[in-house]
Each structure stands twice: as structure tokens, then as C-alpha cells.
Coordinates of C-alpha atoms and ligand atoms in Angstrom, one line a residue:
M1350 CA -7.5 10.9 -41.6
K1351 CA -8.6 7.6 -40.1
I1352 CA -6.4 6.3 -37.3
R1353 CA -6.6 2.8 -35.8
A1354 CA -4.5 1.2 -33.1
V1355 CA -3.2 -2.3 -32.8
L1356 CA -2.0 -3.8 -29.5
L1357 CA 0.4 -6.7 -29.8
A1358 CA -0.6 -9.0 -26.9
A1359 CA -0.1 -12.6 -28.0
G1360 CA 3.3 -13.3 -26.5
Q1361 CA 3.7 -15.8 -23.7
G1362 CA 5.7 -13.7 -21.2
T1363 CA 7.8 -16.8 -20.2
R1364 CA 10.1 -14.7 -18.1
M1365 CA 7.4 -13.9 -15.7
R1366 CA 7.3 -17.5 -14.6
S1367 CA 3.6 -17.4 -14.1
K1368 CA 0.5 -19.4 -14.9
L1369 CA -1.3 -16.0 -15.3
P1370 CA -0.7 -14.4 -18.8
K1371 CA 1.8 -11.6 -18.4
L1372 CA -0.6 -8.9 -19.5
L1373 CA -3.1 -9.8 -16.8
H1374 CA -0.7 -9.2 -14.0
P1375 CA -2.1 -6.3 -12.0
L1376 CA -0.4 -2.9 -12.0
A1377 CA -1.8 -0.1 -9.9
G1378 CA -4.9 -2.3 -9.4
Q1379 CA -5.6 -3.0 -13.0
P1380 CA -4.5 -5.8 -15.3
M1381 CA -1.4 -4.5 -17.1
I1382 CA -3.1 -4.5 -20.5
Q1383 CA -5.7 -1.9 -19.4
H1384 CA -3.0 0.7 -19.0
S1385 CA -1.9 0.5 -22.7
L1386 CA -5.5 0.3 -23.8
A1387 CA -6.2 3.5 -21.9
A1388 CA -3.3 5.3 -23.6
L1389 CA -4.3 4.1 -27.0
A1390 CA -7.9 5.2 -26.5
S1391 CA -6.7 8.8 -26.8
I1392 CA -5.5 8.4 -30.4
S1393 CA -8.5 6.8 -32.1
D1394 CA -12.2 7.0 -31.6
Q1395 CA -12.5 3.4 -32.7
V1396 CA -11.6 0.4 -30.5
P1397 CA -8.1 -1.0 -31.0
V1398 CA -7.4 -4.4 -32.6
V1399 CA -5.8 -6.6 -30.0
V1400 CA -3.6 -9.5 -31.3
V1401 CA -4.1 -12.3 -28.8
G1402 CA -2.5 -15.8 -28.6
H1403 CA -1.1 -17.0 -25.4
G1404 CA -3.9 -16.9 -22.8
A1405 CA -6.2 -15.5 -25.5
E1406 CA -9.5 -16.4 -23.7
A1407 CA -8.5 -14.9 -20.4
V1408 CA -7.2 -11.7 -22.1
Q1409 CA -10.4 -11.4 -24.2
E1410 CA -12.5 -11.9 -21.1
T1411 CA -10.6 -9.1 -19.3
V1412 CA -10.7 -6.6 -22.1
G1413 CA -14.3 -7.4 -23.1
D1414 CA -15.8 -5.2 -25.8
A1415 CA -13.2 -2.5 -25.4
A1416 CA -11.4 -4.1 -28.3
E1417 CA -11.6 -6.1 -31.5
F1418 CA -9.6 -9.3 -31.3
V1419 CA -7.5 -11.2 -33.9
L1420 CA -5.8 -14.5 -33.1
Q1421 CA -2.2 -15.2 -33.6
A1422 CA -2.3 -19.0 -33.1
E1423 CA 1.5 -19.4 -33.1
Q1424 CA 3.7 -16.7 -31.7
L1425 CA 6.2 -16.3 -34.6
G1426 CA 7.3 -12.8 -33.7
T1427 CA 6.0 -9.2 -33.6
G1428 CA 6.0 -8.8 -37.4
H1429 CA 3.9 -11.9 -37.7
A1430 CA 1.6 -10.6 -35.0
L1431 CA 0.9 -7.5 -36.9
Q1432 CA 0.3 -9.5 -40.1
Q1433 CA -2.7 -11.1 -38.3
A1434 CA -4.3 -7.6 -38.0
Q1435 CA -4.1 -6.9 -41.7
S1436 CA -7.5 -8.3 -42.7
A1437 CA -9.2 -6.4 -39.9
L1438 CA -7.7 -3.1 -40.8
Q1439 CA -6.8 -3.0 -44.5
N1440 CA -8.8 -0.2 -46.2
K1441 CA -10.2 0.9 -42.8
A1442 CA -7.4 3.1 -41.7
D1443 CA -4.9 5.6 -43.1
L1444 CA -2.6 5.5 -40.1
V1445 CA -2.0 2.4 -38.0
V1446 CA -0.5 2.9 -34.6
V1447 CA 1.1 -0.3 -33.2
C1448 CA 2.1 -0.7 -29.6
N1449 CA 3.6 -3.6 -27.6
A1450 CA 1.2 -4.5 -24.8
D1451 CA 3.9 -4.9 -22.2
L1452 CA 4.6 -1.2 -22.1
P1453 CA 2.1 -0.1 -19.5
L1454 CA 3.6 3.3 -18.8
I1455 CA 3.5 4.6 -22.3
S1456 CA 1.4 7.9 -22.0
A1457 CA -1.3 9.2 -24.2
D1458 CA 0.8 12.3 -24.8
S1459 CA 3.7 10.4 -26.2
L1460 CA 1.4 8.4 -28.5
Q1461 CA -0.2 11.6 -29.7
K1462 CA 3.3 13.0 -30.4
L1463 CA 4.1 9.9 -32.4
V1464 CA 0.9 10.3 -34.5
A1465 CA 1.6 14.0 -35.0
A1466 CA 5.1 13.2 -36.2
Q1467 CA 3.8 10.8 -38.8
Q1468 CA 1.1 13.2 -39.9
G1469 CA 3.7 15.9 -40.3
Y1470 CA 5.5 14.1 -43.2
D1471 CA 4.9 11.6 -45.9
G1472 CA 7.3 8.8 -44.9
P1473 CA 6.5 5.2 -44.2
F1474 CA 6.4 5.3 -40.4
S1475 CA 7.5 7.0 -37.2
L1476 CA 8.6 5.2 -34.0
L1477 CA 9.3 6.1 -30.4
T1478 CA 12.8 5.8 -29.1
V1479 CA 14.4 6.3 -25.7
E1480 CA 17.9 7.1 -24.4
S1481 CA 18.9 4.7 -21.7
E1482 CA 22.0 3.2 -20.2
A1483 CA 20.0 0.1 -19.1
P1484 CA 19.0 -1.6 -22.4
R1485 CA 17.1 -4.5 -20.7
G1486 CA 16.8 -6.5 -23.9
F1487 CA 15.5 -3.7 -26.0
G1488 CA 16.3 -3.4 -29.7
R1489 CA 19.1 -0.9 -30.4
I1490 CA 18.6 2.0 -32.8
V1491 CA 21.4 2.3 -35.4
R1492 CA 21.7 5.8 -36.9
G1493 CA 23.5 6.9 -40.0
D1494 CA 25.8 9.9 -40.6
Q1495 CA 22.9 12.3 -40.9
G1496 CA 21.0 10.9 -37.9
Q1497 CA 18.7 8.8 -40.1
V1498 CA 17.6 5.5 -38.6
L1499 CA 19.4 2.7 -40.5
A1500 CA 18.1 -0.3 -38.5
I1501 CA 16.7 -1.6 -35.3
V1502 CA 18.9 -4.5 -34.2
E1503 CA 17.5 -7.0 -31.7
E1504 CA 19.7 -7.9 -28.8
A1505 CA 19.9 -11.5 -29.8
E1506 CA 21.2 -10.5 -33.2
A1507 CA 23.5 -7.6 -32.3
T1508 CA 27.2 -7.2 -32.6
P1509 CA 29.2 -6.0 -29.5
E1510 CA 29.4 -2.5 -31.0
Q1511 CA 25.7 -2.4 -31.6
L1512 CA 25.0 -3.7 -28.0
A1513 CA 26.8 -0.6 -26.7
L1514 CA 24.3 1.8 -28.4
S1515 CA 22.2 3.7 -25.9
E1516 CA 19.2 4.7 -28.1
L1517 CA 16.6 2.0 -27.8
N1518 CA 13.4 1.0 -29.6
V1519 CA 10.4 1.6 -27.3
G1520 CA 8.0 -0.6 -29.2
A1521 CA 5.4 1.9 -30.4
Y1522 CA 5.1 2.8 -34.1
C1523 CA 2.8 4.9 -36.4
F1524 CA 2.6 3.6 -39.9
A1525 CA 1.2 4.9 -43.2
A1526 CA -1.2 2.0 -43.8
E1527 CA -0.7 2.2 -47.6
W1528 CA 3.0 1.4 -47.1
L1529 CA 2.6 -1.0 -44.2
W1530 CA 0.5 -3.8 -45.6
P1531 CA 2.7 -4.6 -48.6
A1532 CA 5.9 -4.0 -46.6
L1533 CA 4.8 -6.5 -44.0
E1534 CA 4.7 -9.2 -46.6
K1535 CA 8.4 -8.7 -47.3
L1536 CA 9.5 -9.6 -43.7
K1537 CA 11.7 -12.7 -43.4
P1538 CA 12.5 -14.8 -40.3
S1539 CA 15.5 -13.4 -38.4
A1540 CA 18.9 -15.0 -38.7
K1541 CA 19.4 -16.3 -35.2
K1542 CA 16.0 -16.7 -33.6
G1543 CA 13.9 -17.3 -36.7
E1544 CA 11.2 -14.9 -35.6
I1545 CA 9.5 -12.4 -37.9
Y1546 CA 10.6 -9.1 -36.4
L1547 CA 8.4 -6.0 -36.9
T1548 CA 11.5 -4.0 -36.4
D1549 CA 13.0 -5.2 -39.7
L1550 CA 10.5 -2.8 -41.4
V1551 CA 13.1 -0.1 -40.8
E1552 CA 15.5 -1.9 -43.3
I1553 CA 12.6 -2.4 -45.7
A1554 CA 11.9 1.3 -45.6
N1555 CA 15.5 2.1 -46.2
S1556 CA 15.8 -0.2 -49.1
D1557 CA 12.8 1.7 -50.7
N1558 CA 14.8 4.9 -50.0
L1559 CA 12.2 6.0 -47.5
R1560 CA 13.0 7.7 -44.2
V1561 CA 11.7 6.5 -40.9
T1562 CA 11.1 9.3 -38.3
P1563 CA 12.4 8.7 -34.7
V1564 CA 10.5 10.4 -31.9
L1565 CA 12.5 10.6 -28.7
L1566 CA 10.6 10.0 -25.5
D1567 CA 10.8 12.9 -23.0
D1568 CA 10.4 10.7 -19.9
P1569 CA 12.4 7.4 -20.1
A1570 CA 10.2 5.9 -17.4
E1571 CA 7.5 5.5 -20.1
A1572 CA 9.6 2.9 -21.8
I1573 CA 9.7 0.6 -18.8
G1574 CA 8.8 -2.7 -20.5
V1575 CA 7.7 -5.6 -18.3
N1576 CA 9.4 -8.9 -19.0
T1577 CA 10.1 -10.2 -15.5
R1578 CA 8.6 -9.6 -12.1
V1579 CA 11.5 -7.3 -11.3
H1580 CA 10.4 -5.1 -14.2
L1581 CA 6.8 -5.4 -12.9
S1582 CA 7.9 -3.9 -9.6
Q1583 CA 9.8 -1.1 -11.4
A1584 CA 6.7 -0.3 -13.5
E1585 CA 4.6 -0.3 -10.3
A1586 CA 7.0 2.1 -8.6
A1587 CA 7.0 4.5 -11.6
L1588 CA 3.3 4.4 -12.0
R1589 CA 2.8 5.0 -8.3
R1590 CA 5.0 8.0 -8.5
R1591 CA 3.0 9.3 -11.5
I1592 CA -0.4 8.7 -9.8
N1593 CA 0.7 10.3 -6.5
E1594 CA 2.2 13.3 -8.2
A1595 CA -1.0 13.8 -10.2
W1596 CA -3.1 13.8 -7.0
M1597 CA -0.7 16.2 -5.3
L1598 CA -0.9 18.6 -8.2
A1599 CA -4.7 18.3 -8.1
G1600 CA -4.8 19.5 -4.5
V1601 CA -4.4 16.4 -2.3
T1602 CA -1.7 16.3 0.4
I1603 CA 0.4 13.1 0.5
L1604 CA 2.8 13.2 3.4
D1605 CA 5.0 10.4 2.2
P1606 CA 4.5 9.4 -1.5
N1607 CA 6.9 6.5 -1.1
T1608 CA 4.6 4.6 1.2
T1609 CA 1.3 5.7 -0.3
Y1610 CA -0.3 3.3 -2.8
I1611 CA -3.1 4.6 -4.9
D1612 CA -4.8 2.5 -7.6
R1613 CA -5.4 4.1 -10.9
A1614 CA -9.2 4.0 -10.6
V1615 CA -9.3 5.9 -7.2
Q1616 CA -10.7 9.4 -6.9
I1617 CA -9.8 11.9 -4.2
G1618 CA -11.3 15.3 -3.4
Q1619 CA -9.5 18.6 -2.9
D1620 CA -7.7 19.2 0.4
S1621 CA -7.8 15.6 1.5
T1622 CA -4.7 14.3 3.2
I1623 CA -3.3 10.8 2.7
L1624 CA -0.9 9.8 5.6
P1625 CA 1.9 7.2 5.3
N1626 CA 1.4 3.5 4.8
T1627 CA -1.9 3.9 3.2
I1628 CA -3.3 1.8 0.4
L1629 CA -6.3 3.0 -1.6
Q1630 CA -7.5 0.2 -3.9
G1631 CA -10.0 -0.4 -6.7
E1632 CA -13.0 1.9 -7.3
T1633 CA -12.4 3.9 -4.1
H1634 CA -13.7 7.4 -3.9
I1635 CA -12.6 9.8 -1.2
G1636 CA -14.3 13.2 -0.7
E1637 CA -12.9 16.6 0.2
N1638 CA -11.1 17.5 3.4
S1639 CA -10.8 14.0 4.6
T1640 CA -7.8 12.5 6.3
I1641 CA -6.9 8.8 5.6
G1642 CA -4.2 7.0 7.4
P1643 CA -1.6 6.4 8.6
N1644 CA -1.7 2.7 8.2
S1645 CA -5.0 2.3 6.5
I1646 CA -6.4 0.2 3.7
I1647 CA -9.4 1.4 1.8
R1648 CA -10.8 -1.0 -0.8
H1649 CA -13.6 -0.4 -3.2
S1650 CA -15.3 2.1 -0.9
R1651 CA -16.8 5.5 -0.9
I1652 CA -15.8 7.9 1.8
G1653 CA -17.4 11.4 2.1
D1654 CA -16.1 14.8 3.0
A1655 CA -14.3 15.7 6.3
C1656 CA -13.9 12.1 7.4
K1657 CA -11.0 10.8 9.4
I1658 CA -10.0 7.2 9.0
E1659 CA -7.0 6.2 11.1
A1660 CA -5.1 2.8 11.1
S1661 CA -8.2 1.0 9.8
V1662 CA -9.3 -1.4 7.1
V1663 CA -12.4 -0.4 5.0
E1664 CA -13.7 -2.7 2.3
Y1665 CA -16.7 -2.3 0.1
A1666 CA -18.2 0.2 2.5
T1667 CA -20.1 3.5 2.1
I1668 CA -19.3 6.3 4.5
G1669 CA -21.0 9.7 4.7
N1670 CA -19.5 13.0 5.7
H1671 CA -17.8 13.9 9.1
V1672 CA -17.4 10.3 10.0
D1673 CA -14.4 9.2 12.0
A1674 CA -13.2 5.7 12.4
G1675 CA -10.3 4.0 14.2
P1676 CA -7.7 3.4 15.2
F1677 CA -8.2 -0.3 14.3
A1678 CA -11.7 -0.2 12.9
H1679 CA -12.7 -2.8 10.4
L1680 CA -15.6 -1.7 8.1
R1681 CA -16.5 -4.6 5.9
K1682 CA -18.7 -5.3 2.9
G1683 CA -22.0 -3.5 3.1
A1684 CA -21.1 -1.3 6.0
H1685 CA -23.0 2.0 5.4
L1686 CA -22.2 4.7 7.8
D1687 CA -24.3 7.9 7.7
D1688 CA -23.0 11.4 8.4
G1689 CA -21.4 12.0 11.8
V1690 CA -20.9 8.4 12.8
H1691 CA -18.1 7.6 15.2
I1692 CA -16.4 4.2 15.2
G1693 CA -13.7 3.9 17.8
N1694 CA -11.0 1.3 18.3
F1695 CA -11.7 -2.4 17.5
G1696 CA -15.1 -1.8 16.0
E1697 CA -16.2 -4.1 13.2
V1698 CA -19.2 -3.4 11.0
K1699 CA -20.5 -5.7 8.3
N1700 CA -23.6 -5.4 6.1
S1701 CA -25.2 -2.8 8.4
H1702 CA -26.6 0.7 8.2
L1703 CA -25.6 3.0 11.0
G1704 CA -27.9 6.1 11.0
P1705 CA -26.5 9.7 11.4
G1706 CA -24.6 10.4 14.6
V1707 CA -24.4 6.7 15.8
K1708 CA -21.5 6.3 18.3
M1709 CA -19.7 3.0 18.7
G1710 CA -16.6 3.8 20.7
H1711 CA -15.0 0.5 21.7
F1712 CA -14.7 -3.2 20.9
S1713 CA -18.0 -4.0 19.2
Y1714 CA -19.3 -6.1 16.4
I1715 CA -22.3 -5.0 14.4
G1716 CA -23.4 -7.4 11.6
D1717 CA -26.6 -7.5 9.6
A1718 CA -28.1 -4.6 11.5
T1719 CA -29.9 -1.3 11.1
I1720 CA -29.3 1.3 13.7
G1721 CA -31.3 4.5 14.0
A1722 CA -29.9 8.0 14.4
N1723 CA -27.9 9.0 17.4
T1724 CA -28.0 5.6 19.0
N1725 CA -25.1 4.8 21.3
I1726 CA -23.5 1.4 21.2
G1727 CA -21.7 0.6 24.4
A1728 CA -18.2 -1.0 24.7
G1729 CA -18.1 -4.7 23.9
T1730 CA -21.6 -4.9 22.3
I1731 CA -22.1 -7.7 19.9
T1732 CA -24.9 -8.6 17.5
A1733 CA -25.1 -12.4 17.7
N1734 CA -26.3 -12.5 14.0
Y1735 CA -25.4 -16.1 13.2
D1736 CA -27.2 -19.0 14.9
G1737 CA -25.0 -21.6 13.1
K1738 CA -27.4 -21.8 10.2
N1739 CA -28.7 -18.4 9.3
K1740 CA -27.6 -14.8 9.4
N1741 CA -30.3 -12.9 11.3
H1742 CA -31.1 -9.2 11.3
T1743 CA -31.0 -6.8 14.2
E1744 CA -33.0 -3.6 14.1
I1745 CA -32.2 -0.9 16.6
G1746 CA -34.3 2.3 16.7
E1747 CA -33.2 5.9 17.2
N1748 CA -31.7 7.3 20.4
V1749 CA -31.2 3.9 21.9
F1750 CA -28.6 3.4 24.6
I1751 CA -27.0 0.0 24.4
G1752 CA -25.2 -0.7 27.6
S1753 CA -21.6 -2.1 27.7
D1754 CA -21.2 -5.7 26.9
T1755 CA -24.7 -6.3 25.6
M1756 CA -25.3 -9.4 23.5
L1757 CA -28.0 -8.8 21.0
V1758 CA -29.3 -12.2 19.9
A1759 CA -30.8 -11.8 16.4
P1760 CA -33.4 -11.8 15.0
L1761 CA -34.2 -8.8 17.2
K1762 CA -35.9 -5.4 17.3
I1763 CA -35.1 -2.8 19.9
G1764 CA -37.5 0.1 19.9
A1765 CA -36.5 3.8 19.8
G1766 CA -35.4 5.3 23.0
A1767 CA -34.8 1.9 24.7
R1768 CA -31.9 1.1 27.0
T1769 CA -30.1 -2.1 27.9
G1770 CA -28.2 -2.6 31.1
A1771 CA -24.5 -3.6 31.1
G1772 CA -24.0 -7.3 30.4
A1773 CA -27.6 -7.8 29.2
V1774 CA -28.2 -10.8 26.9
V1775 CA -31.2 -9.6 24.8
T1776 CA -33.1 -12.5 23.3
K1777 CA -36.5 -10.9 22.8
D1778 CA -37.7 -7.7 21.1
V1779 CA -37.6 -4.6 23.3
A1780 CA -40.5 -2.1 23.2
P1781 CA -39.6 1.6 22.7
N1782 CA -38.5 3.6 25.7
T1783 CA -38.1 0.5 27.8
V1784 CA -35.1 -0.5 30.1
V1785 CA -34.1 -4.1 30.0
V1786 CA -31.4 -5.9 32.1
G1787 CA -30.1 -9.3 32.9
I1788 CA -29.7 -12.7 31.3
P1789 CA -32.0 -13.2 29.4
A1790 CA -32.9 -9.5 29.5
R1791 CA -36.2 -8.5 31.0
A1792 CA -38.0 -5.2 31.2
I1793 CA -37.7 -3.4 34.5
R1794 CA -38.9 0.1 33.7
K1795 CA -40.6 2.2 31.2
L1796 CA -39.0 5.5 30.3
E1797 CA -40.8 8.7 29.5
S1798 CA -40.8 9.2 25.8
P1799 CA -38.5 12.2 24.9
D1800 CA -41.4 14.0 23.1
Ligands
LIG3160 C1 10.3 -5.9 -28.7 C2 11.0 -5.3 -29.9 C3 12.2 -4.5 -29.4 C4 11.8 -3.4 -28.5 C5 11.0 -4.1 -27.3 C6 10.5 -2.9 -26.5 C7 10.6 -6.7 -31.8 C8 11.2 -7.7 -32.7 N1 11.4 -6.3 -30.9 O1 11.2 -6.8 -28.1 O2 12.9 -3.9 -30.5 O3 12.9 -2.7 -28.0 O4 10.0 -4.8 -27.8 O5 9.3 -3.2 -25.9 O6 9.5 -6.3 -32.0 N2 4.1 -10.4 -29.3 C9 3.0 -11.0 -30.0 N3 3.3 -12.0 -30.8 C10 4.5 -12.6 -31.0 C11 5.6 -12.0 -30.2 C12 5.3 -10.9 -29.4 O7 1.9 -10.6 -29.9 O8 4.7 -13.5 -31.7 C13 3.7 -9.3 -28.4 C14 4.0 -9.5 -27.0 O9 2.9 -10.0 -26.3 C15 4.5 -8.2 -26.4 C16 5.0 -7.5 -27.7 O10 4.6 -8.2 -28.8 O11 3.4 -7.4 -25.9 C17 6.6 -7.5 -27.7 O12 7.0 -8.8 -27.7 P1 8.3 -9.2 -26.8 O13 8.6 -10.7 -27.1 O14 8.2 -8.8 -25.4 O15 9.4 -8.4 -27.6 P2 10.8 -7.8 -27.0 O16 11.8 -8.9 -27.0 O17 10.5 -7.1 -25.7
LIG3161 CA1 8.9 -7.0 -24.2

């Protein structure tokens, strides 16, 4: 049985009061539309058809080749939106799963249950419903004496008695394609709003004496639809809870899930611990047995095993194993710390490679530099990497001892085993195993090479 999915994504989302199309607002670090696309990916091996309209270009650019697009030039309602997908799907699918794109929490499991329900009988379609005391503008499910679904009544068109109904239409359906396409043509504009409602297909099925199958959602949080930014924050909270719980069940300790924000694309290894007020963003990867936080932001970075990052900001950085950083370290784009590196308080590293075992305990800035293994960077050391025009590189060898408050004026090379005195301003290259002091720094002594 061929199954195809359609995502209805042409609506304007006026109630968001935003210049950004609603479906591109981020949720757990990804545009909202990506969450529904991920759930739909589990029910069909072919890409879904996405109906675009408002903000079509931006939506298409975001989704890329993960979907086929059809345009709904004028947004005349959800039924009209689905009509636009007909030419792309007719004779190409036996079952058509349709989902509103503003339901980012809908799970793959629920969509699979919906498909299974439709596969289990020969009626026209199945739909997800939810029991909720907070209707939030959803269509009400009207049932008959025998529990059969008589109609879905949109809020704008409902009577006071209908408004009181607590079973709601989620906005996800699985249709028998054969029935769907001709039925769609029978839809008429609604009485009050003049929109062509997809939900009127229930009455069309009933008038054909065909029964629609309701599938009740187990978890009402899945039906959180996003129409306003208040809803967006509710969706974010529910998604955060889901993500955090999944990591805890996978073996990650989260001390306070309420203040831990983990984007959907993040990966965390077993027995790592995430402490309060920590934000893990984008394509971040944390290894095993690492402790992150409290009060840390890790953005698009890779952190290895057994690391400890405390009260620090790490962005676009790569960190090996057994590294500790913070409190108050700032590892910026292109910071690459090898195994066993130690960054203490108020250390900043940008676009630099720190070899294994490098120690940088206090108040330092290292930018555009390469530092060899086991070198010690004294308190207050600064690479003066910018001369007002160009960024210049500093190369420091292995086992170097940079004295406190050294200014390293780039471009500069410091040989292995060298030392700088406290307060030195180094403007010229330093030979290996040489001690330099003063302003500008000059060589005063040659050290015995360690080997
Ligand atoms: C819709 C349902 C309602 C359900 C609710 C739950 C209809 C008529 N009503 O109402 O029963 O309880 O969703 O989520 O379907 N869209 C288009 N083109 C259009 C209009 C909408 O593509 O012309 C898309 C929107 O981008 C959105 C989805 O369809 O992703 C739903 O549209 P929306 O206007 O939000 O419908 P609701 O009023 O929420
Ligand atoms: Ca909606």
C-alpha cells in the first residue's frame, strides 16, 4: 500500500504578529516546520508534499529537497489547500496522510497509529482527536448516539452547545485516496467565514453513509497547536520536557529539567550530567561522563568524554577528552582544545589549536594561535593578534612557559621549551629553549634542552 503525506503550510499565521512566517519560528532550535516533517518521515518512504503559500520562498528554502512543493496562491482554507496537492498525488498513493504544519509536537507514533487505524478498515478516512478542556480555537468533534463522528464544527461556526464539547480535532487525517479526490471537489465555502474547510469532509462521508474513524491521542500535549507566541512558548515547554525525559531515560543525569534547554539536534553520551541553567544548542555533541553547567551555553560544539565545563560559553568549538573549562571561560569559533587542556576563569580562546595538556589558568586571550603540548600560559597573557588591519598568527611550541602578563605581538613564533618573563612584550620570534624578558623582550639566557 502506497502512503504519501501532505503538510498544510500555506497559512499566514497572522496571530503570531511576525514578519517571519509562522512555520519558520524556531522551536527547540529548529524551524517549527521541521518537527512535523520529522514525524511525517516515519510513515512514508517518499518525501511529503508541502502546500506553501504565505512566505512560500522562505519555507521552501528552509525545507529544501526534503519535500515536494505545491503552491496555494490564495489561502482559501484547509480543504482548498489539500485540493492543490491533488495533481501531485492522484494515482500515486493509496493512502494520503494530511497534517497541519502548526502541530509541531505530533509524534511519529501517533501518526503511525492513525495510519494503522485506516489500514484496519475500509472507510473513507481516520482522524486524530484529543480530549481537552482548553479548546484554543480547535474544531469540535460532534458524535452521534453510537459514538460515530457526525461532524467537525469549527469554532467560528459553532453553536454554544457545540462550543462546550471537549473532544477536539487535532488536524491530522489519513484518507483512502480513492475516496478523497472526488470528495474534495464536493466541498463548499463555509457559512460564516467563506473558507473551504477540510473538516467538512466528515459530513460528506456521512452523507455517503460512510463512517469516519476517530483515533484518540494518548498524550494531549501532542495536540498543542501554535497560533500565537503564547502557544509557541507552551509548545517549547512541552517539547523541552519530552527531550529532557528522553535523555534521562537514555542515561544522562539532568539535575533540574526545568532550567535545562536542549535543542533537538543535540547528542549526549551516557553518564554525562547536565547541571541547572544550561543551554545546549544546535548541532552540539557531548561525550560520556562529562559534566556541563551550571550556567553554561554550548552552541554548535563537540565536547569529548570526561570533560567539565562550568559557567562558561562555548561556541563552534571542538573539545577533546578530560578537558576542564571555567568558571567563566569563553571558547569561541574555531577553538580546538586537545585532550587534558585546562582553561581557568576568564580565559578566551578563538580560532586556535591548544595541544594536549595545555594549561591556561587565568585571565588570558588566545586568538589565531597554535600552542604545542603541555605549554603553560601564565595569567593575563594576550595574543595581540590584530594590528588594526590584519589578523596575525602566533605559534607557540611544546613545553613553553609563558610568564604572567606576557603580550605576544603577532605574527610570532616561540620555539619549544622557551620561557618569557612576567610582563614581557614579545615582538620578535623566540628560539627554542631561550628565556626572553622585558619590553620589547630580549633573550637573556639559553636553557638546556630537556633531551
Ligand atoms: C484547523 C482545523 C481545526 C483543527 C485545528 C487544529 C480546519 C478547517 N480546521 O483549524 O478543526 O482543530 O486546525 O490544528 O481545517 N493552511 C493552508 N492553507 C489555508 C489555510 C490553512 O495551508 O488556506 C494551513 C496552515 O498553514 C496551518 C493549517 O493549514 O498549518 C491549519 O490552518 P489554521 O488556519 O491554523 O487552522 P485552524 O483554525 O487552526
Ligand atoms: Ca492552527
